């Protein structure tokens, strides 16, 4: 077997991940840990300063409710999220995050994040819920606070968490390996807070050739949260809800600032505004088709109807929007010139703060946004518990926000704890609580960490770990290195071999299956029972071949496990689309054999994988609202 030293870390609370949710968890856990003499450890596959979705920075904070200033109520936010998700949401979770998110944003500001202010000192809003920031260093600022709170000795960077460590049905920690040295890590803990982000590259991306790998969400979020929670036996929710963002084409620049701040229109190749010409289609998706703002998937759907009729390309009318704003200043040429310069700067900064490659693409294509319109397109599917996605673990809500009706279904002792005791989830790892974004993920991390410490105080027994389980996991995790060592000399090209499969080839195969059978870009997001069933057969063959993944070094070992994690996310997704016999989110995916929304399916489609049998269980759970009680 590959020669790896084993290092053991014994702790009370283990935070897996170092992104927005984990940083929130670190800050809060450190506070409560001191009070209760509890040890907290954080482990990240990368370096916290620039790890996760916010690595490149962001140009907006997308969740700020403004409760302090009476701008909105909790009920307003909950109504917004429920409508955007076509009725499928856990209002108790959404409200719990929403009532804490403003204080997280105030902390960001205290820690040094520049939030735009107007001449009266008020935050500048991009839209009703969004604040403009100078956010290139957003993650650095947030990580610094987390590191200061936890102390550097309690943080392990560049360690890839591969598997949950189980003792029967109980989670007693996690195992993984260093991506820099031959060390296998065993973390033993009384509770684990899962915050390893969402999943990217499960589907074939639009990017190819030199651009291959370019995606909207970060490619290093590879489904580890979903894998960890599925494999440990947690019930999962909304696994069918993928998010398809509309983005500036090919470099995935954000559109929110254009639609909301600059009030731009999008038009098709014939200069028609599909939101107007296709408005009649919204009747088919009532009541959600008639709410304001129109749900994100329906906005996509109206656009896709044009694209499917050959009416592309679709353009963001940047030139029109800038002209309309500047027009107000046209009487004074000096002020007009200054305003135009300001708008041009804001347009570029929107990309430079969070999607630098879009600025590079614009520069390379001689795009001056004040002069020419710019192409946008629907991206490939992503799995996230935030934005207008919802996939993640099924977690308990807070007790005080339940109605007698919801309490039976949505509460089991500790808020944001999964169905396996001691596993807590936050950010993209927790499901059915969409629209939390960077700020809400941080807030959810804080909530979950406080609850995890409470759980540890209530359950102080040391984790009991079976050494045989650890030895088996070590052998399994390092197996790709052994396979490569054994066989690589017997081929003229180590990339191709009858005895093994390299992780990149494995990823291409996974992406092809998902793209063609599960409604990816090439299939125009359409699928059906027959296609899904065939896709499942192919996924099962892929699962057999996962045993033959081979790695020539530590980096490829990480790639092997990233792709195994993606494969499990893929299977949960496919099975849940198959289970939900309707189309609820056209614009994200369309089931051609069940093309309409059905009252029977105003319900959560949950799933659970059973380690003992290897079987998946599909579970329908009721949707119950609390908004009237707010
Ligand atoms: O414009 C392992 N997001 C936006 N949020 C906003 O508030 N405003 C925006 O402007 C946003 N936009 C946006 C956003 C993201 C991206 C990529 C772009 C634009 C281009 C969304 C937020 O960023 C997102 O909601 C949160 O970051 C989610 O937080 P969290 O904690 O759930 O995920 P993370 O931050 O990605 O962190 C994941 C961490 O896990 C680590 N990790 N560690 C150990 N072992 C493993 N196996 C691991 N796998 C992953 C990662 O290293 C990381 O630390 S806009 O589009 O709307
Ligand atoms: P995006 O840049 O697309 O990620 O959007 C940023 C924020 O603006 C998110 O909260 C979106 O839900 C919201 N948003 C984007 N476009 C629109 C739109 N056309 N109408 C309403 N909200 C939008």
XYZ file of C-alpha atoms and ligand atoms in Angstrom:
710
model
C 0.000 0.000 0.000
C 1.148 3.588 -0.672
C 3.404 4.761 2.142
C 1.482 7.506 3.947
C 1.996 8.563 7.552
C -1.246 8.757 9.582
C -1.875 11.825 11.751
C -4.679 11.921 14.259
C -6.428 15.067 15.494
C -8.874 14.805 18.375
C -11.313 17.672 18.776
C -14.863 18.479 19.901
C -16.302 20.396 16.945
C -14.848 19.774 13.495
C -15.710 22.378 10.835
C -15.106 20.904 7.363
C -14.627 23.619 4.738
C -13.153 27.115 4.967
C -15.561 29.188 2.852
C -18.235 31.701 3.810
C -20.308 29.351 5.976
C -17.228 27.861 7.647
C -15.797 31.314 8.401
C -19.096 32.293 10.015
C -19.054 29.034 11.961
C -15.476 29.651 13.128
C -16.232 33.105 14.509
C -19.332 32.004 16.405
C -17.959 28.646 17.563
C -14.847 30.309 18.975
C -17.033 32.560 21.143
C -19.214 29.776 22.579
C -16.322 27.325 22.817
C -14.480 29.616 25.208
C -17.528 29.775 27.475
C -17.929 25.988 27.533
C -14.305 24.862 27.267
C -14.871 23.156 23.926
C -12.184 22.593 21.263
C -12.911 23.666 17.690
C -10.906 22.615 14.622
C -11.337 23.719 10.993
C -10.060 21.897 7.923
C -10.036 23.284 4.371
C -8.855 21.684 1.122
C -7.325 25.040 0.138
C -6.049 28.191 1.881
C -8.842 30.063 3.636
C -7.794 33.517 2.407
C -8.892 32.644 -1.109
C -10.833 29.405 -0.827
C -14.349 28.671 -2.051
C -16.805 30.634 -4.155
C -15.636 34.048 -2.961
C -12.001 33.396 -3.922
C -12.018 36.022 -6.691
C -14.106 38.425 -4.615
C -17.674 39.611 -5.192
C -19.149 42.942 -6.227
C -22.369 42.664 -4.253
C -23.737 41.242 -1.012
C -26.907 39.638 -2.240
C -28.748 39.144 1.037
C -29.369 42.140 3.253
C -32.871 42.432 4.651
C -32.556 45.871 6.272
C -34.620 45.038 9.359
C -32.845 47.747 11.425
C -34.069 50.527 9.182
C -37.504 48.991 8.679
C -36.780 48.614 4.955
C -38.326 45.152 4.794
C -39.852 42.570 7.097
C -38.906 38.926 7.565
C -42.186 38.009 5.913
C -41.194 40.035 2.815
C -38.032 37.985 2.433
C -39.723 34.660 3.040
C -42.420 35.525 0.458
C -39.729 36.455 -2.053
C -37.820 33.207 -1.606
C -40.908 30.971 -1.661
C -42.146 32.533 -4.885
C -38.739 32.377 -6.568
C -38.528 28.647 -5.805
C -42.028 27.952 -7.194
C -43.395 27.242 -3.703
C -40.794 24.693 -2.607
C -38.977 26.140 0.364
C -38.477 25.669 4.100
C -39.726 29.012 5.341
C -38.518 28.289 8.893
C -34.920 28.011 7.668
C -35.168 30.994 5.328
C -36.577 33.169 8.135
C -33.942 31.965 10.595
C -31.128 33.018 8.271
C -32.886 36.252 7.268
C -33.311 37.416 10.858
C -29.547 37.044 11.479
C -28.061 38.105 8.156
C -27.991 41.868 8.722
C -25.759 41.478 11.773
C -23.353 39.409 9.678
C -23.187 42.224 7.109
C -22.528 44.751 9.894
C -19.657 42.511 11.079
C -18.199 42.440 7.543
C -18.188 46.220 7.550
C -16.582 46.331 10.996
C -13.859 43.956 9.772
C -13.021 46.312 6.913
C -15.161 45.401 3.901
C -15.991 48.567 1.929
C -19.761 48.772 1.348
C -20.897 51.521 -1.027
C -22.585 54.481 0.680
C -24.635 57.306 -0.801
C -24.243 61.006 0.062
C -26.394 60.485 3.179
C -24.269 57.599 4.441
C -26.878 54.940 3.569
C -25.913 51.658 1.898
C -26.185 51.744 -1.915
C -28.536 48.992 -3.039
C -28.139 47.052 -6.272
C -31.723 45.835 -5.877
C -34.163 45.446 -2.992
C -32.032 42.867 -1.150
C -28.586 43.495 -2.608
C -25.805 45.888 -1.491
C -22.935 47.105 -3.662
C -19.415 46.485 -2.302
C -15.785 46.928 -3.330
C -15.320 43.247 -2.823
C -12.086 42.131 -4.474
C -10.690 41.254 -1.020
C -14.018 40.135 0.496
C -12.806 36.598 1.304
C -9.492 37.811 2.717
C -11.357 40.090 5.138
C -13.828 37.394 6.219
C -11.126 34.695 6.557
C -8.913 36.957 8.650
C -11.671 37.332 11.254
C -12.239 33.560 11.273
C -8.537 32.805 11.659
C -8.130 35.335 14.463
C -11.114 33.861 16.282
C -10.038 30.211 16.046
C -6.278 30.611 16.281
C -3.967 29.304 13.574
C -3.114 26.113 15.529
C -6.725 24.968 15.154
C -6.786 25.379 11.381
C -5.628 22.727 8.895
C -5.270 23.935 5.318
C -4.714 21.978 2.089
C -6.272 18.802 3.435
C -8.930 17.204 1.278
C -11.740 15.723 3.385
C -12.668 12.535 1.621
C -15.065 10.535 3.796
C -17.138 10.820 6.940
C -15.802 8.706 9.804
C -18.688 6.595 11.075
C -19.243 4.322 14.013
C -22.390 2.499 12.957
C -25.013 5.204 12.442
C -23.049 7.825 14.321
C -20.631 10.284 12.751
C -17.458 10.494 14.824
C -15.360 12.703 12.567
C -13.846 12.770 9.090
C -10.836 11.480 7.213
C -8.810 12.941 4.371
C -5.314 13.521 3.055
C -2.881 16.368 2.650
C -2.584 17.580 -0.931
C 1.037 18.638 -0.266
C 2.664 15.724 1.646
C 2.053 12.002 2.041
C -0.062 12.253 5.168
C -3.428 10.660 5.871
C -5.499 12.595 8.427
C -7.989 11.213 10.935
C -10.116 13.849 12.656
C -12.112 12.526 15.617
C -14.931 14.790 16.781
C -18.128 14.921 18.828
C -19.897 16.962 16.139
C -19.080 17.860 12.528
C -20.212 21.038 10.766
C -20.306 20.406 7.024
C -19.578 23.505 4.892
C -17.706 22.262 1.816
C -19.763 24.239 -0.693
C -21.731 23.099 -3.734
C -20.910 21.109 -6.881
C -19.514 22.316 -10.201
C -18.606 20.285 -13.303
C -21.137 17.535 -12.665
C -22.545 18.579 -16.038
C -20.564 19.243 -19.190
C -19.712 22.947 -19.197
C -20.240 25.188 -22.199
C -16.524 26.009 -22.133
C -14.201 23.955 -24.330
C -10.694 24.022 -25.784
C -8.548 26.730 -24.196
C -11.500 27.818 -22.060
C -12.235 24.319 -20.710
C -13.038 24.377 -17.031
C -14.232 27.992 -17.004
C -17.482 27.989 -15.067
C -19.698 30.421 -13.185
C -19.264 28.764 -9.774
C -15.807 27.653 -8.611
C -14.589 24.357 -10.105
C -12.996 23.422 -6.796
C -16.451 23.039 -5.225
C -16.819 19.431 -6.295
C -19.786 18.040 -4.360
C -17.946 17.153 -1.133
C -20.778 18.450 1.075
C -23.341 16.313 -0.735
C -21.062 13.262 -0.698
C -20.283 13.625 3.009
C -23.926 13.946 3.999
C -25.213 11.241 1.632
C -22.542 8.734 2.660
C -23.118 9.329 6.360
C -26.802 8.506 5.859
C -28.310 12.001 6.106
C -31.650 12.625 4.428
C -31.138 14.993 1.494
C -33.581 17.477 0.014
C -34.187 19.348 -3.263
C -31.577 17.254 -5.062
C -33.518 17.860 -8.286
C -33.178 21.642 -7.954
C -30.188 22.643 -10.022
C -29.394 26.310 -10.626
C -28.923 27.589 -14.163
C -27.647 31.150 -14.003
C -27.920 33.449 -16.997
C -24.486 34.956 -17.494
C -22.542 37.034 -20.003
C -21.603 34.447 -22.545
C -18.358 32.450 -22.330
C -16.756 34.152 -19.318
C -19.793 33.953 -17.008
C -19.898 37.611 -15.916
C -22.797 38.382 -13.514
C -25.977 39.991 -14.812
C -27.587 41.221 -11.561
C -25.978 44.656 -11.593
C -27.147 45.171 -15.188
C -30.723 44.111 -14.608
C -31.178 45.700 -11.172
C -28.745 48.624 -10.818
C -28.496 49.759 -14.443
C -32.080 48.675 -15.278
C -30.999 47.050 -18.548
C -33.254 44.991 -20.862
C -32.321 41.748 -22.568
C -33.416 41.293 -26.161
C -33.198 38.531 -28.752
C -31.562 38.582 -32.194
C -34.656 40.335 -33.587
C -34.499 43.082 -30.942
C -37.558 41.672 -29.166
C -37.827 41.695 -25.369
C -38.777 38.110 -24.493
C -40.092 39.194 -21.069
C -42.784 41.097 -22.999
C -43.355 38.982 -26.098
C -43.499 35.757 -24.053
C -45.453 37.177 -21.071
C -48.475 35.005 -21.976
C -46.456 31.872 -21.176
C -46.362 32.917 -17.508
C -50.090 32.029 -17.284
C -49.082 28.359 -17.496
C -47.062 28.567 -14.285
C -49.566 30.294 -12.001
C -49.500 31.378 -9.220
C -45.715 31.825 -9.468
C -45.855 33.061 -13.047
C -47.724 36.136 -11.844
C -45.486 37.231 -8.932
C -42.953 40.060 -8.974
C -40.092 39.620 -9.557
C -40.772 36.808 -12.009
C -39.000 33.690 -10.589
C -35.460 33.212 -11.927
C -36.265 29.896 -13.637
C -39.247 31.428 -15.473
C -37.111 34.362 -16.647
C -34.728 31.725 -18.017
C -37.608 29.793 -19.562
C -38.953 32.743 -21.562
C -35.465 33.342 -22.888
C -34.941 29.659 -23.726
C -38.221 29.551 -25.676
C -36.758 32.208 -27.967
C -33.432 30.370 -28.199
C -35.171 27.068 -29.057
C -37.037 28.834 -31.862
C -33.743 30.026 -33.310
C -34.256 33.631 -32.230
C -30.832 34.074 -30.610
C -28.372 35.455 -29.852
C -29.649 37.014 -26.640
C -28.133 40.363 -25.711
C -27.848 42.465 -22.566
C -28.513 45.996 -23.768
C -25.639 47.608 -21.892
C -25.378 50.507 -24.355
C -29.072 51.371 -23.979
C -28.963 51.180 -20.170
C -25.908 53.424 -19.838
C -27.373 55.922 -22.308
C -30.662 56.024 -20.368
C -28.900 56.795 -17.070
C -26.555 59.377 -18.604
C -29.444 61.045 -20.426
C -30.574 62.665 -17.179
C -27.347 64.700 -17.188
C -27.292 65.682 -20.865
C -27.990 69.391 -20.268
C -24.571 69.918 -18.690
C -21.835 68.471 -20.946
C -19.237 68.506 -18.152
C -21.436 66.603 -15.703
C -22.526 64.286 -18.533
C -18.920 63.392 -19.355
C -18.141 62.751 -15.699
C -21.230 60.579 -15.285
C -20.401 58.516 -18.377
C -16.910 57.879 -17.015
C -18.381 56.858 -13.667
C -20.819 54.409 -15.284
C -18.087 52.919 -17.459
C -15.938 52.399 -14.352
C -18.795 50.769 -12.436
C -19.513 48.436 -15.353
C -15.913 47.193 -15.485
C -15.528 47.008 -11.724
C -18.568 44.742 -11.484
C -16.506 42.123 -13.336
C -13.069 43.000 -11.943
C -14.389 42.422 -8.402
C -15.639 38.890 -9.035
C -15.306 37.547 -12.577
C -12.037 38.914 -13.876
C -12.089 36.691 -16.961
C -15.213 38.500 -18.201
C -13.316 41.793 -18.144
C -10.478 40.116 -20.042
C -12.930 38.716 -22.602
C -14.572 42.121 -23.083
C -11.145 43.716 -23.527
C -10.106 40.975 -25.959
C -13.275 41.447 -28.009
C -13.073 45.256 -28.040
C -16.329 45.548 -26.104
C -17.093 49.035 -24.814
C -20.309 48.429 -22.819
C -21.456 52.022 -23.359
C -21.275 51.473 -27.133
C -22.283 47.874 -27.905
C -24.682 45.285 -26.561
C -23.167 42.128 -25.100
C -24.231 38.483 -25.436
C -25.714 36.529 -22.504
C -26.656 32.830 -22.226
C -28.000 30.217 -19.829
C -25.075 28.385 -18.191
C -24.784 24.657 -17.401
C -26.397 23.328 -14.180
C -24.878 23.861 -10.724
C -25.715 22.357 -7.327
C -25.896 24.919 -4.582
C -28.017 25.458 -1.492
C -28.075 29.156 -2.209
C -28.953 31.644 -4.949
C -31.981 30.172 -6.754
C -30.678 26.638 -6.125
C -31.820 24.630 -3.087
C -30.009 21.268 -2.985
C -28.503 20.092 0.277
C -29.077 18.180 3.467
C -32.486 18.149 5.158
C -31.902 20.010 8.415
C -33.921 20.828 11.519
C -35.424 24.291 11.790
C -35.328 26.498 14.893
C -37.945 25.689 17.519
C -39.254 29.233 18.033
C -40.221 29.731 14.384
C -42.340 26.595 14.061
C -46.129 26.517 13.972
C -47.813 23.465 15.572
C -48.208 22.182 11.983
C -44.565 22.553 10.944
C -42.998 21.459 14.221
C -43.815 17.779 13.643
C -42.089 17.815 10.264
C -39.270 20.334 10.575
C -37.896 20.268 14.108
C -35.675 17.682 15.803
C -33.784 19.398 18.583
C -30.942 21.485 17.167
C -31.359 24.067 14.417
C -29.521 23.282 11.155
C -28.627 19.753 12.320
C -29.057 17.035 9.694
C -30.982 13.817 10.333
C -27.805 12.098 11.545
C -27.245 13.448 15.086
C -24.122 15.559 15.423
C -23.871 16.528 11.731
C -24.658 20.210 11.168
C -24.818 21.865 7.752
C -24.550 25.425 6.473
C -24.261 27.366 3.221
C -24.436 25.253 0.080
C -24.394 22.115 2.250
C -27.887 22.705 3.654
C -30.975 22.495 1.474
C -34.371 24.147 0.958
C -33.197 27.543 2.225
C -32.343 29.378 -0.996
C -31.173 32.963 -1.480
C -28.675 33.027 1.358
C -25.696 33.909 -0.850
C -22.363 34.942 0.738
C -23.844 36.840 3.695
C -26.624 34.355 4.501
C -24.172 31.449 4.264
C -21.945 33.174 6.813
C -24.995 33.810 9.026
C -26.118 30.191 8.696
C -22.600 29.058 9.649
C -22.863 31.166 12.793
C -26.292 29.742 13.695
C -25.244 26.139 13.045
C -21.995 26.511 15.017
C -23.768 27.867 18.077
C -26.186 24.945 17.928
C -23.330 22.454 17.401
C -21.607 23.682 20.553
C -24.909 23.313 22.436
C -25.133 19.747 21.085
C -21.582 18.981 22.280
C -22.314 20.347 25.755
C -25.410 18.110 25.879
C -23.526 15.073 24.477
C -20.038 15.203 26.011
C -19.019 11.560 25.407
C -15.710 11.217 23.527
C -16.050 9.858 19.969
C -15.573 6.139 19.825
C -13.660 5.142 16.707
C -13.108 1.626 15.412
C -9.489 1.367 14.178
C -10.535 -1.266 11.636
C -12.827 1.303 9.990
C -9.952 3.815 9.829
C -7.601 1.246 8.282
C -10.168 0.280 5.663
C -10.816 3.921 4.776
C -7.102 4.633 4.453
C -6.624 1.696 2.089
C -9.655 2.678 0.012
C -8.728 6.369 -0.224
C -5.122 5.700 -1.267
C -6.057 2.885 -3.642
C -5.858 5.084 -6.807
C -2.130 5.586 -6.122
C -1.604 1.840 -5.720
C -3.508 1.124 -8.936
C -1.382 3.580 -10.889
C 1.884 2.262 -9.420
C 0.939 -1.302 -10.276
C -0.006 -0.709 -13.901
C 1.433 2.488 -15.364
C 4.602 0.912 -16.762
C 2.613 -1.405 -19.017
C 1.409 1.237 -21.445
C 3.019 3.542 -23.971
C 0.676 6.339 -22.789
C -0.025 6.448 -19.026
C -3.213 8.443 -19.668
C -4.891 5.428 -21.300
C -4.919 1.917 -19.858
C -7.262 -1.075 -19.813
C -6.618 -1.543 -16.066
C -7.434 1.971 -14.897
C -9.150 5.292 -15.642
C -7.596 8.703 -15.019
C -9.767 11.263 -13.161
C -10.032 13.657 -16.088
C -11.385 10.952 -18.409
C -13.735 9.836 -15.648
C -15.034 13.398 -15.302
C -15.629 13.682 -19.063
C -17.657 10.468 -18.952
C -19.754 11.663 -16.018
C -20.385 15.003 -17.720
C -21.388 13.353 -20.988
C -23.930 11.120 -19.253
C -25.444 14.033 -17.350
C -25.431 16.329 -20.371
C -27.142 13.899 -22.732
C -29.521 12.017 -20.432
C -30.222 14.380 -17.555
C -30.948 17.628 -19.380
C -27.671 19.480 -19.809
C -26.786 22.308 -22.182
C -26.588 20.082 -25.282
C -30.059 18.683 -24.582
C -31.426 22.207 -24.030
C -32.155 21.247 -20.408
C -34.768 18.649 -21.463
C -35.067 15.112 -20.190
C -37.710 12.398 -19.602
C -38.301 9.158 -17.681
C -36.837 7.058 -20.506
C -33.734 9.236 -20.799
C -33.206 9.281 -17.039
C -33.544 5.511 -16.758
C -30.940 5.031 -19.458
C -28.714 7.606 -17.744
C -28.962 5.650 -14.511
C -27.771 2.469 -16.229
C -24.737 4.357 -17.545
C -24.076 5.943 -14.149
C -24.040 2.480 -12.589
C -21.362 1.367 -15.055
C -19.419 4.493 -14.155
C -19.748 3.631 -10.460
C -18.184 0.217 -11.161
C -15.274 1.915 -12.920
C -14.789 4.367 -10.032
C -13.050 1.437 -8.311
C -10.387 1.672 -11.031
C -9.574 5.373 -10.696
C -5.803 5.900 -10.812
C -3.633 8.755 -9.535
C -0.008 9.459 -10.394
C 0.434 11.961 -7.534
C -1.362 13.726 -4.676
C -2.975 16.226 -6.999
C -4.536 13.483 -9.076
C -5.574 11.657 -5.916
C -7.603 14.738 -5.031
C -9.029 14.797 -8.565
C -10.063 11.125 -8.229
C -12.030 11.815 -5.082
C -13.462 15.097 -6.350
C -14.945 13.199 -9.259
C -16.275 10.411 -7.076
C -17.987 13.094 -4.990
C -19.445 14.624 -8.172
C -20.732 11.219 -9.269
C -22.748 10.798 -6.063
C -24.213 14.272 -6.456
C -25.134 13.295 -10.017
C -26.933 10.144 -8.928
C -28.919 11.930 -6.206
C -29.930 14.531 -8.809
C -30.965 12.065 -11.480
C -32.951 9.882 -9.090
C -34.816 12.860 -7.672
C -35.766 14.261 -11.091
C -37.087 10.786 -11.849
C -39.048 10.752 -8.575
C -40.720 14.172 -9.058
C -43.332 13.480 -11.710
C -43.911 16.995 -12.975
C -42.060 19.982 -14.384
C -41.873 22.645 -11.662
C -38.832 24.690 -12.669
C -38.860 25.093 -16.461
C -35.754 27.110 -17.280
C -33.741 24.837 -14.942
C -34.955 21.540 -16.371
C -37.953 20.396 -18.374
C -39.338 16.846 -18.077
C -40.827 16.334 -21.522
C -43.052 13.432 -20.379
C -44.530 15.435 -17.460
C -44.472 18.938 -18.951
C -46.700 20.743 -16.425
C -46.655 21.584 -12.743
C -48.849 19.319 -10.576
C -50.618 20.149 -7.289
C -49.587 16.690 -6.010
C -45.993 17.784 -6.131
C -46.194 20.900 -3.988
C -43.949 18.758 -1.796
C -40.293 18.142 -1.026
C -38.657 15.313 -2.923
C -36.109 13.922 -0.443
C -33.757 10.959 -0.622
C -31.556 8.873 1.606
C -28.834 6.350 0.816
C -28.614 3.294 3.078
C -25.064 2.082 3.684
C -26.178 -1.392 4.788
C -28.029 -2.244 1.567
C -26.571 0.252 -0.891
C -30.185 1.208 -1.740
C -31.627 4.690 -2.230
C -34.893 5.562 -0.511
C -37.059 8.294 -2.049
C -39.249 10.251 0.386
C -42.028 12.768 -0.246
C -42.339 15.349 2.551
C -45.033 18.023 2.901
C -44.433 21.703 2.215
C -45.850 23.709 5.136
C -45.584 27.460 5.413
C -45.001 29.686 8.441
C -45.256 33.028 6.648
C -48.654 33.925 8.077
C -47.193 33.472 11.578
C -44.291 35.855 10.951
O -23.346 37.660 -8.596
C -13.327 21.492 1.116
N -22.167 34.262 -4.759
C -22.680 35.518 -4.439
N -23.065 35.895 -3.208
C -23.293 37.214 -2.893
O -23.632 37.555 -1.749
N -23.141 38.181 -3.862
C -22.796 37.877 -5.153
O -22.572 38.766 -5.974
C -22.749 36.486 -5.497
N -22.493 36.050 -6.829
C -21.492 35.095 -6.957
C -21.369 34.123 -5.927
C -20.414 33.102 -6.108
C -19.599 33.100 -7.259
C -18.596 32.019 -7.440
C -19.713 34.121 -8.226
C -20.656 35.112 -8.064
C -18.823 34.151 -9.421
C -22.505 33.129 -3.888
C -21.673 32.965 -2.618
O -20.329 33.092 -2.881
C -21.994 31.594 -1.996
O -23.381 31.552 -1.732
C -21.219 31.290 -0.705
O -19.833 31.464 -0.875
C -21.495 29.869 -0.239
O -20.780 29.623 0.941
P -20.285 28.117 1.352
O -19.475 28.261 2.605
O -21.414 27.211 1.307
O -19.306 27.680 0.145
P -17.855 28.287 -0.254
O -17.715 29.698 0.160
O -17.657 27.998 -1.696
O -16.815 27.419 0.615
C -16.595 26.049 0.396
C -15.362 25.654 1.199
O -15.209 24.250 1.263
C -13.877 23.896 0.961
N -13.910 22.513 0.478
N -12.576 21.481 2.242
C -12.106 20.285 2.643
N -12.340 19.107 1.979
C -13.086 19.100 0.842
N -13.329 17.942 0.203
C -13.618 20.340 0.369
N -14.378 20.687 -0.707
C -14.557 22.026 -0.619
C -13.440 24.959 -0.030
O -12.028 25.064 -0.136
C -14.052 26.195 0.615
O -13.252 26.647 1.663
S -23.600 36.355 -8.074
O -23.434 35.380 -9.095
O -24.909 36.264 -7.463
P -26.898 37.572 -10.529
O -25.850 38.549 -10.937
O -27.698 37.055 -11.674
O -26.364 36.504 -9.649
O -27.955 38.371 -9.630
C -27.628 39.027 -8.440
C -28.895 39.208 -7.640
O -29.875 39.901 -8.431
C -29.570 37.911 -7.229
O -30.169 38.150 -5.977
C -30.626 37.689 -8.284
O -31.695 36.904 -7.817
C -31.059 39.117 -8.608
N -31.496 39.296 -10.002
C -30.759 39.152 -11.117
N -31.469 39.435 -12.222
C -32.706 39.782 -11.798
C -33.907 40.175 -12.446
N -33.980 40.271 -13.779
N -34.984 40.433 -11.683
C -34.929 40.319 -10.334
N -33.829 39.962 -9.666
C -32.727 39.693 -10.372
